[in-house]
Amino acid sequence: IAGRADPKLSLAVIPFFTQSHEDPTKGSVCPVCQRAARRGDIPPGALDSLTRLLHQKMEVQQEFRVSSMEEVEVYPELLRTELFQTKPVMSSIELGRALNVDYVFFGFLYRFDERVGASLGAEKPASVGYDLHLFRVKDGRMVWSVRFDETQQALTDDLLKIGAFLRRKAVWLKAEELASVGMDEILNDMPRPEELEQVR
């Protein structure tokens, strides 16, 4: 928009969603990209934690003008859970139009298994899986999509993962910590706004 004080493209982070009604013993299919995923536990608060993480990380990147979480939550009628579960793309783009932003970013969480045990000796490691989808509001096109799917492994189990284990500070992380370091890694590969504008 000409004459705007900040020439950056704008973006809103939409709250993460999941399919809560599925049988957890079966796989899950992301309703956006249709990729199958391994389901797991999703405790209360996990969706909010991931939404907050994604919002903070996009603000720190400073590539976009990011709407505040309060601005997004002004539209409760567009954030109704049932609507998001059945039509997440349409709902998110509609919300993006209401917020007058260029892009909407949202995630689909299918696993958030908490670590059992201590950081130096976990009985059961954390396991987290989610997809992130970035849509351009003006034409409703998905311009970027990425998956994070990791169960932390001990160095003794897989020496090929030494880089990942050291990046994880060589300790057993909690689920939110694993989700956060994974998000940092995948967002590092995200195209810049000008490249996203070129996606057709």
mmCIF file of C-alpha atoms in Angstrom:
data_model
loop_
_atom_site.group_PDB
_atom_site.id
_atom_site.type_symbol
_atom_site.label_atom_id
_atom_site.label_comp_id
_atom_site.label_asym_id
_atom_site.label_seq_id
_atom_site.Cartn_x
_atom_site.Cartn_y
_atom_site.Cartn_z
ATOM 1 C CA ILE A 1 0.000 0.000 0.000
ATOM 2 C CA ALA A 2 1.555 3.282 -1.100
ATOM 3 C CA GLY A 3 2.587 5.723 1.567
ATOM 4 C CA ARG A 4 2.553 3.133 4.335
ATOM 5 C CA ALA A 5 5.042 3.914 7.109
ATOM 6 C CA ASP A 6 6.356 0.357 7.133
ATOM 7 C CA PRO A 7 6.892 -1.117 3.642
ATOM 8 C CA LYS A 8 7.106 -4.683 4.960
ATOM 9 C CA LEU A 9 4.482 -7.212 3.964
ATOM 10 C CA SER A 10 2.101 -8.071 6.790
ATOM 11 C CA LEU A 11 1.412 -11.437 8.347
ATOM 12 C CA ALA A 12 -0.937 -12.896 10.954
ATOM 13 C CA VAL A 13 -0.200 -16.059 12.936
ATOM 14 C CA ILE A 14 -3.442 -18.018 13.256
ATOM 15 C CA PRO A 15 -3.823 -20.305 16.306
ATOM 16 C CA PHE A 16 -2.601 -23.877 15.786
ATOM 17 C CA PHE A 17 -5.301 -26.480 15.359
ATOM 18 C CA THR A 18 -5.597 -30.250 15.595
ATOM 19 C CA GLN A 19 -8.140 -32.980 15.015
ATOM 20 C CA SER A 20 -9.210 -33.890 18.514
ATOM 21 C CA HIS A 21 -11.903 -36.405 17.640
ATOM 22 C CA GLU A 22 -9.695 -38.978 15.921
ATOM 23 C CA ASP A 23 -8.702 -42.340 17.340
ATOM 24 C CA PRO A 24 -5.159 -41.739 18.684
ATOM 25 C CA THR A 25 -4.080 -45.270 17.712
ATOM 26 C CA LYS A 26 -4.624 -44.406 14.056
ATOM 27 C CA GLY A 27 -2.565 -42.095 11.919
ATOM 28 C CA SER A 28 -3.550 -38.534 11.260
ATOM 29 C CA VAL A 29 -3.800 -36.748 7.927
ATOM 30 C CA CYS A 30 -3.104 -33.034 7.719
ATOM 31 C CA PRO A 31 -6.288 -31.507 6.260
ATOM 32 C CA VAL A 32 -4.226 -28.865 4.452
ATOM 33 C CA CYS A 33 -1.465 -30.820 2.694
ATOM 34 C CA GLN A 34 -3.001 -34.324 3.015
ATOM 35 C CA ARG A 35 0.278 -35.823 4.277
ATOM 36 C CA ALA A 36 -0.095 -38.667 6.765
ATOM 37 C CA ALA A 37 1.383 -38.192 10.219
ATOM 38 C CA ARG A 38 1.925 -40.231 13.369
ATOM 39 C CA ARG A 39 -0.516 -39.116 16.031
ATOM 40 C CA GLY A 40 0.260 -38.845 19.702
ATOM 41 C CA ASP A 41 -0.732 -37.110 22.879
ATOM 42 C CA ILE A 42 -1.814 -33.453 22.710
ATOM 43 C CA PRO A 43 -2.088 -32.119 26.267
ATOM 44 C CA PRO A 44 -4.089 -29.000 27.199
ATOM 45 C CA GLY A 45 -2.146 -25.844 26.430
ATOM 46 C CA ALA A 46 0.031 -27.391 23.692
ATOM 47 C CA LEU A 47 -1.772 -25.559 20.863
ATOM 48 C CA ASP A 48 -1.453 -22.219 22.684
ATOM 49 C CA SER A 49 2.251 -22.841 23.389
ATOM 50 C CA LEU A 50 3.013 -23.506 19.724
ATOM 51 C CA THR A 51 0.970 -20.524 18.539
ATOM 52 C CA ARG A 52 2.883 -18.287 20.961
ATOM 53 C CA LEU A 53 6.242 -19.741 19.839
ATOM 54 C CA LEU A 54 5.498 -19.203 16.149
ATOM 55 C CA HIS A 55 4.276 -15.669 16.806
ATOM 56 C CA GLN A 56 7.406 -14.758 18.815
ATOM 57 C CA LYS A 57 9.775 -16.249 16.252
ATOM 58 C CA MET A 58 8.118 -14.416 13.355
ATOM 59 C CA GLU A 59 8.368 -11.136 15.280
ATOM 60 C CA VAL A 60 12.069 -11.736 16.046
ATOM 61 C CA GLN A 61 12.762 -12.447 12.326
ATOM 62 C CA GLN A 62 11.516 -8.939 11.474
ATOM 63 C CA GLU A 63 10.831 -9.946 7.866
ATOM 64 C CA PHE A 64 7.107 -9.136 8.162
ATOM 65 C CA ARG A 65 4.878 -6.773 10.096
ATOM 66 C CA VAL A 66 3.253 -9.316 12.404
ATOM 67 C CA SER A 67 -0.247 -8.730 13.768
ATOM 68 C CA SER A 68 -0.464 -9.015 17.541
ATOM 69 C CA MET A 69 -2.138 -12.072 19.028
ATOM 70 C CA GLU A 70 -4.774 -9.747 20.484
ATOM 71 C CA GLU A 71 -5.626 -8.445 16.991
ATOM 72 C CA VAL A 72 -6.142 -12.005 15.740
ATOM 73 C CA GLU A 73 -8.321 -12.911 18.718
ATOM 74 C CA VAL A 74 -10.671 -9.986 18.017
ATOM 75 C CA TYR A 75 -12.432 -12.281 15.517
ATOM 76 C CA PRO A 76 -13.752 -15.140 17.689
ATOM 77 C CA GLU A 77 -16.434 -16.022 15.150
ATOM 78 C CA LEU A 78 -13.704 -16.873 12.619
ATOM 79 C CA LEU A 79 -11.704 -18.818 15.201
ATOM 80 C CA ARG A 80 -14.489 -21.239 16.082
ATOM 81 C CA THR A 81 -12.829 -24.603 16.448
ATOM 82 C CA GLU A 82 -15.315 -26.633 14.409
ATOM 83 C CA LEU A 83 -14.942 -24.293 11.444
ATOM 84 C CA PHE A 84 -11.161 -24.432 11.594
ATOM 85 C CA GLN A 85 -11.184 -28.215 11.797
ATOM 86 C CA THR A 86 -13.435 -28.622 8.785
ATOM 87 C CA LYS A 87 -12.195 -25.715 6.623
ATOM 88 C CA PRO A 88 -8.858 -24.476 8.007
ATOM 89 C CA VAL A 89 -7.633 -22.854 4.784
ATOM 90 C CA MET A 90 -10.846 -21.008 3.990
ATOM 91 C CA SER A 91 -11.208 -19.898 7.640
ATOM 92 C CA SER A 92 -7.620 -18.659 7.854
ATOM 93 C CA ILE A 93 -7.801 -16.714 4.590
ATOM 94 C CA GLU A 94 -11.111 -15.186 5.641
ATOM 95 C CA LEU A 95 -9.489 -14.126 8.913
ATOM 96 C CA GLY A 96 -6.505 -12.733 6.972
ATOM 97 C CA ARG A 97 -8.874 -10.593 4.897
ATOM 98 C CA ALA A 98 -10.636 -9.338 8.030
ATOM 99 C CA LEU A 99 -7.229 -8.386 9.474
ATOM 100 C CA ASN A 100 -6.140 -6.860 6.143
ATOM 101 C CA VAL A 101 -2.828 -8.758 6.082
ATOM 102 C CA ASP A 102 -0.823 -10.099 3.133
ATOM 103 C CA TYR A 103 -0.106 -13.566 4.580
ATOM 104 C CA VAL A 104 -1.528 -15.977 7.144
ATOM 105 C CA PHE A 105 0.627 -18.585 8.871
ATOM 106 C CA PHE A 106 -0.897 -21.504 10.720
ATOM 107 C CA GLY A 107 0.034 -24.914 11.990
ATOM 108 C CA PHE A 108 -1.497 -28.321 12.431
ATOM 109 C CA LEU A 109 -0.328 -30.233 15.522
ATOM 110 C CA TYR A 110 -0.572 -33.999 15.566
ATOM 111 C CA ARG A 111 1.801 -35.010 18.391
ATOM 112 C CA PHE A 112 3.133 -33.382 21.556
ATOM 113 C CA ASP A 113 4.342 -36.247 23.753
ATOM 114 C CA GLU A 114 6.053 -34.949 26.877
ATOM 115 C CA ARG A 115 9.411 -36.217 28.089
ATOM 116 C CA VAL A 116 9.240 -38.606 31.034
ATOM 117 C CA GLY A 117 12.219 -38.264 33.375
ATOM 118 C CA ALA A 118 14.967 -35.680 33.791
ATOM 119 C CA SER A 119 16.966 -33.674 31.255
ATOM 120 C CA LEU A 120 20.038 -35.864 31.820
ATOM 121 C CA GLY A 121 18.245 -39.199 31.963
ATOM 122 C CA ALA A 122 14.867 -39.429 30.273
ATOM 123 C CA GLU A 123 12.896 -42.661 30.610
ATOM 124 C CA LYS A 124 10.879 -41.621 27.574
ATOM 125 C CA PRO A 125 12.006 -38.818 25.228
ATOM 126 C CA ALA A 126 9.806 -35.986 24.012
ATOM 127 C CA SER A 127 8.203 -36.482 20.615
ATOM 128 C CA VAL A 128 6.672 -33.627 18.623
ATOM 129 C CA GLY A 129 5.088 -33.425 15.189
ATOM 130 C CA TYR A 130 3.481 -30.481 13.410
ATOM 131 C CA ASP A 131 3.064 -28.922 9.977
ATOM 132 C CA LEU A 132 3.329 -25.203 9.198
ATOM 133 C CA HIS A 133 1.488 -23.665 6.235
ATOM 134 C CA LEU A 134 1.918 -20.160 4.863
ATOM 135 C CA PHE A 135 -0.829 -18.760 2.631
ATOM 136 C CA ARG A 136 -0.945 -15.583 0.558
ATOM 137 C CA VAL A 137 -4.252 -13.898 1.300
ATOM 138 C CA LYS A 138 -4.896 -12.083 -1.992
ATOM 139 C CA ASP A 139 -5.055 -15.258 -4.109
ATOM 140 C CA GLY A 140 -5.443 -17.921 -1.414
ATOM 141 C CA ARG A 141 -2.317 -19.746 -2.598
ATOM 142 C CA MET A 142 -0.130 -21.828 -0.294
ATOM 143 C CA VAL A 143 3.368 -20.412 -0.824
ATOM 144 C CA TRP A 144 5.308 -22.480 1.713
ATOM 145 C CA SER A 145 4.724 -25.583 3.777
ATOM 146 C CA VAL A 146 7.026 -27.516 6.070
ATOM 147 C CA ARG A 147 6.887 -30.372 8.569
ATOM 148 C CA PHE A 148 8.686 -30.896 11.865
ATOM 149 C CA ASP A 149 8.534 -34.470 13.133
ATOM 150 C CA GLU A 150 11.039 -35.618 15.719
ATOM 151 C CA THR A 151 11.387 -37.983 18.624
ATOM 152 C CA GLN A 152 14.588 -37.137 20.433
ATOM 153 C CA GLN A 153 17.057 -40.003 20.279
ATOM 154 C CA ALA A 154 19.995 -40.852 22.484
ATOM 155 C CA LEU A 155 23.425 -40.542 20.949
ATOM 156 C CA THR A 156 23.990 -44.224 21.649
ATOM 157 C CA ASP A 157 20.907 -45.075 19.572
ATOM 158 C CA ASP A 158 21.928 -43.176 16.476
ATOM 159 C CA LEU A 159 25.447 -41.809 15.988
ATOM 160 C CA LEU A 160 24.381 -40.267 12.682
ATOM 161 C CA LYS A 161 22.250 -37.842 14.685
ATOM 162 C CA ILE A 162 25.205 -36.408 16.622
ATOM 163 C CA GLY A 163 24.687 -32.963 15.058
ATOM 164 C CA ALA A 164 21.034 -32.871 16.053
ATOM 165 C CA PHE A 165 21.788 -34.115 19.563
ATOM 166 C CA LEU A 166 24.494 -31.478 20.111
ATOM 167 C CA ARG A 167 22.215 -28.759 18.705
ATOM 168 C CA ARG A 168 19.706 -29.947 21.319
ATOM 169 C CA LYS A 169 22.437 -29.112 23.917
ATOM 170 C CA ALA A 170 23.104 -32.844 24.424
ATOM 171 C CA VAL A 171 20.254 -33.100 26.942
ATOM 172 C CA TRP A 172 16.755 -34.520 26.855
ATOM 173 C CA LEU A 173 14.435 -31.649 26.041
ATOM 174 C CA LYS A 174 10.861 -31.116 27.133
ATOM 175 C CA ALA A 175 8.261 -31.219 24.344
ATOM 176 C CA GLU A 176 7.964 -27.425 24.139
ATOM 177 C CA GLU A 177 11.774 -27.029 23.982
ATOM 178 C CA LEU A 178 11.987 -29.625 21.200
ATOM 179 C CA ALA A 179 9.149 -27.888 19.331
ATOM 180 C CA SER A 180 10.943 -24.551 19.726
ATOM 181 C CA VAL A 181 14.421 -25.598 18.517
ATOM 182 C CA GLY A 182 12.791 -27.472 15.641
ATOM 183 C CA MET A 183 10.820 -24.367 14.698
ATOM 184 C CA ASP A 184 14.020 -22.278 14.709
ATOM 185 C CA GLU A 185 15.656 -24.742 12.318
ATOM 186 C CA ILE A 186 12.794 -24.905 9.835
ATOM 187 C CA LEU A 187 12.128 -21.151 9.888
ATOM 188 C CA ASN A 188 15.786 -20.580 8.978
ATOM 189 C CA ASP A 189 14.963 -22.131 5.603
ATOM 190 C CA MET A 190 11.843 -20.072 5.028
ATOM 191 C CA PRO A 191 11.988 -17.990 1.815
ATOM 192 C CA ARG A 192 12.185 -14.220 2.186
ATOM 193 C CA PRO A 193 8.994 -12.182 1.621
ATOM 194 C CA GLU A 194 10.104 -11.031 -1.850
ATOM 195 C CA GLU A 195 10.626 -14.666 -2.895
ATOM 196 C CA LEU A 196 7.215 -15.633 -1.525
ATOM 197 C CA GLU A 197 5.656 -12.899 -3.640
ATOM 198 C CA GLN A 198 7.077 -14.599 -6.750
ATOM 199 C CA VAL A 199 5.410 -17.968 -6.015
ATOM 200 C CA ARG A 200 2.757 -18.718 -8.619
#
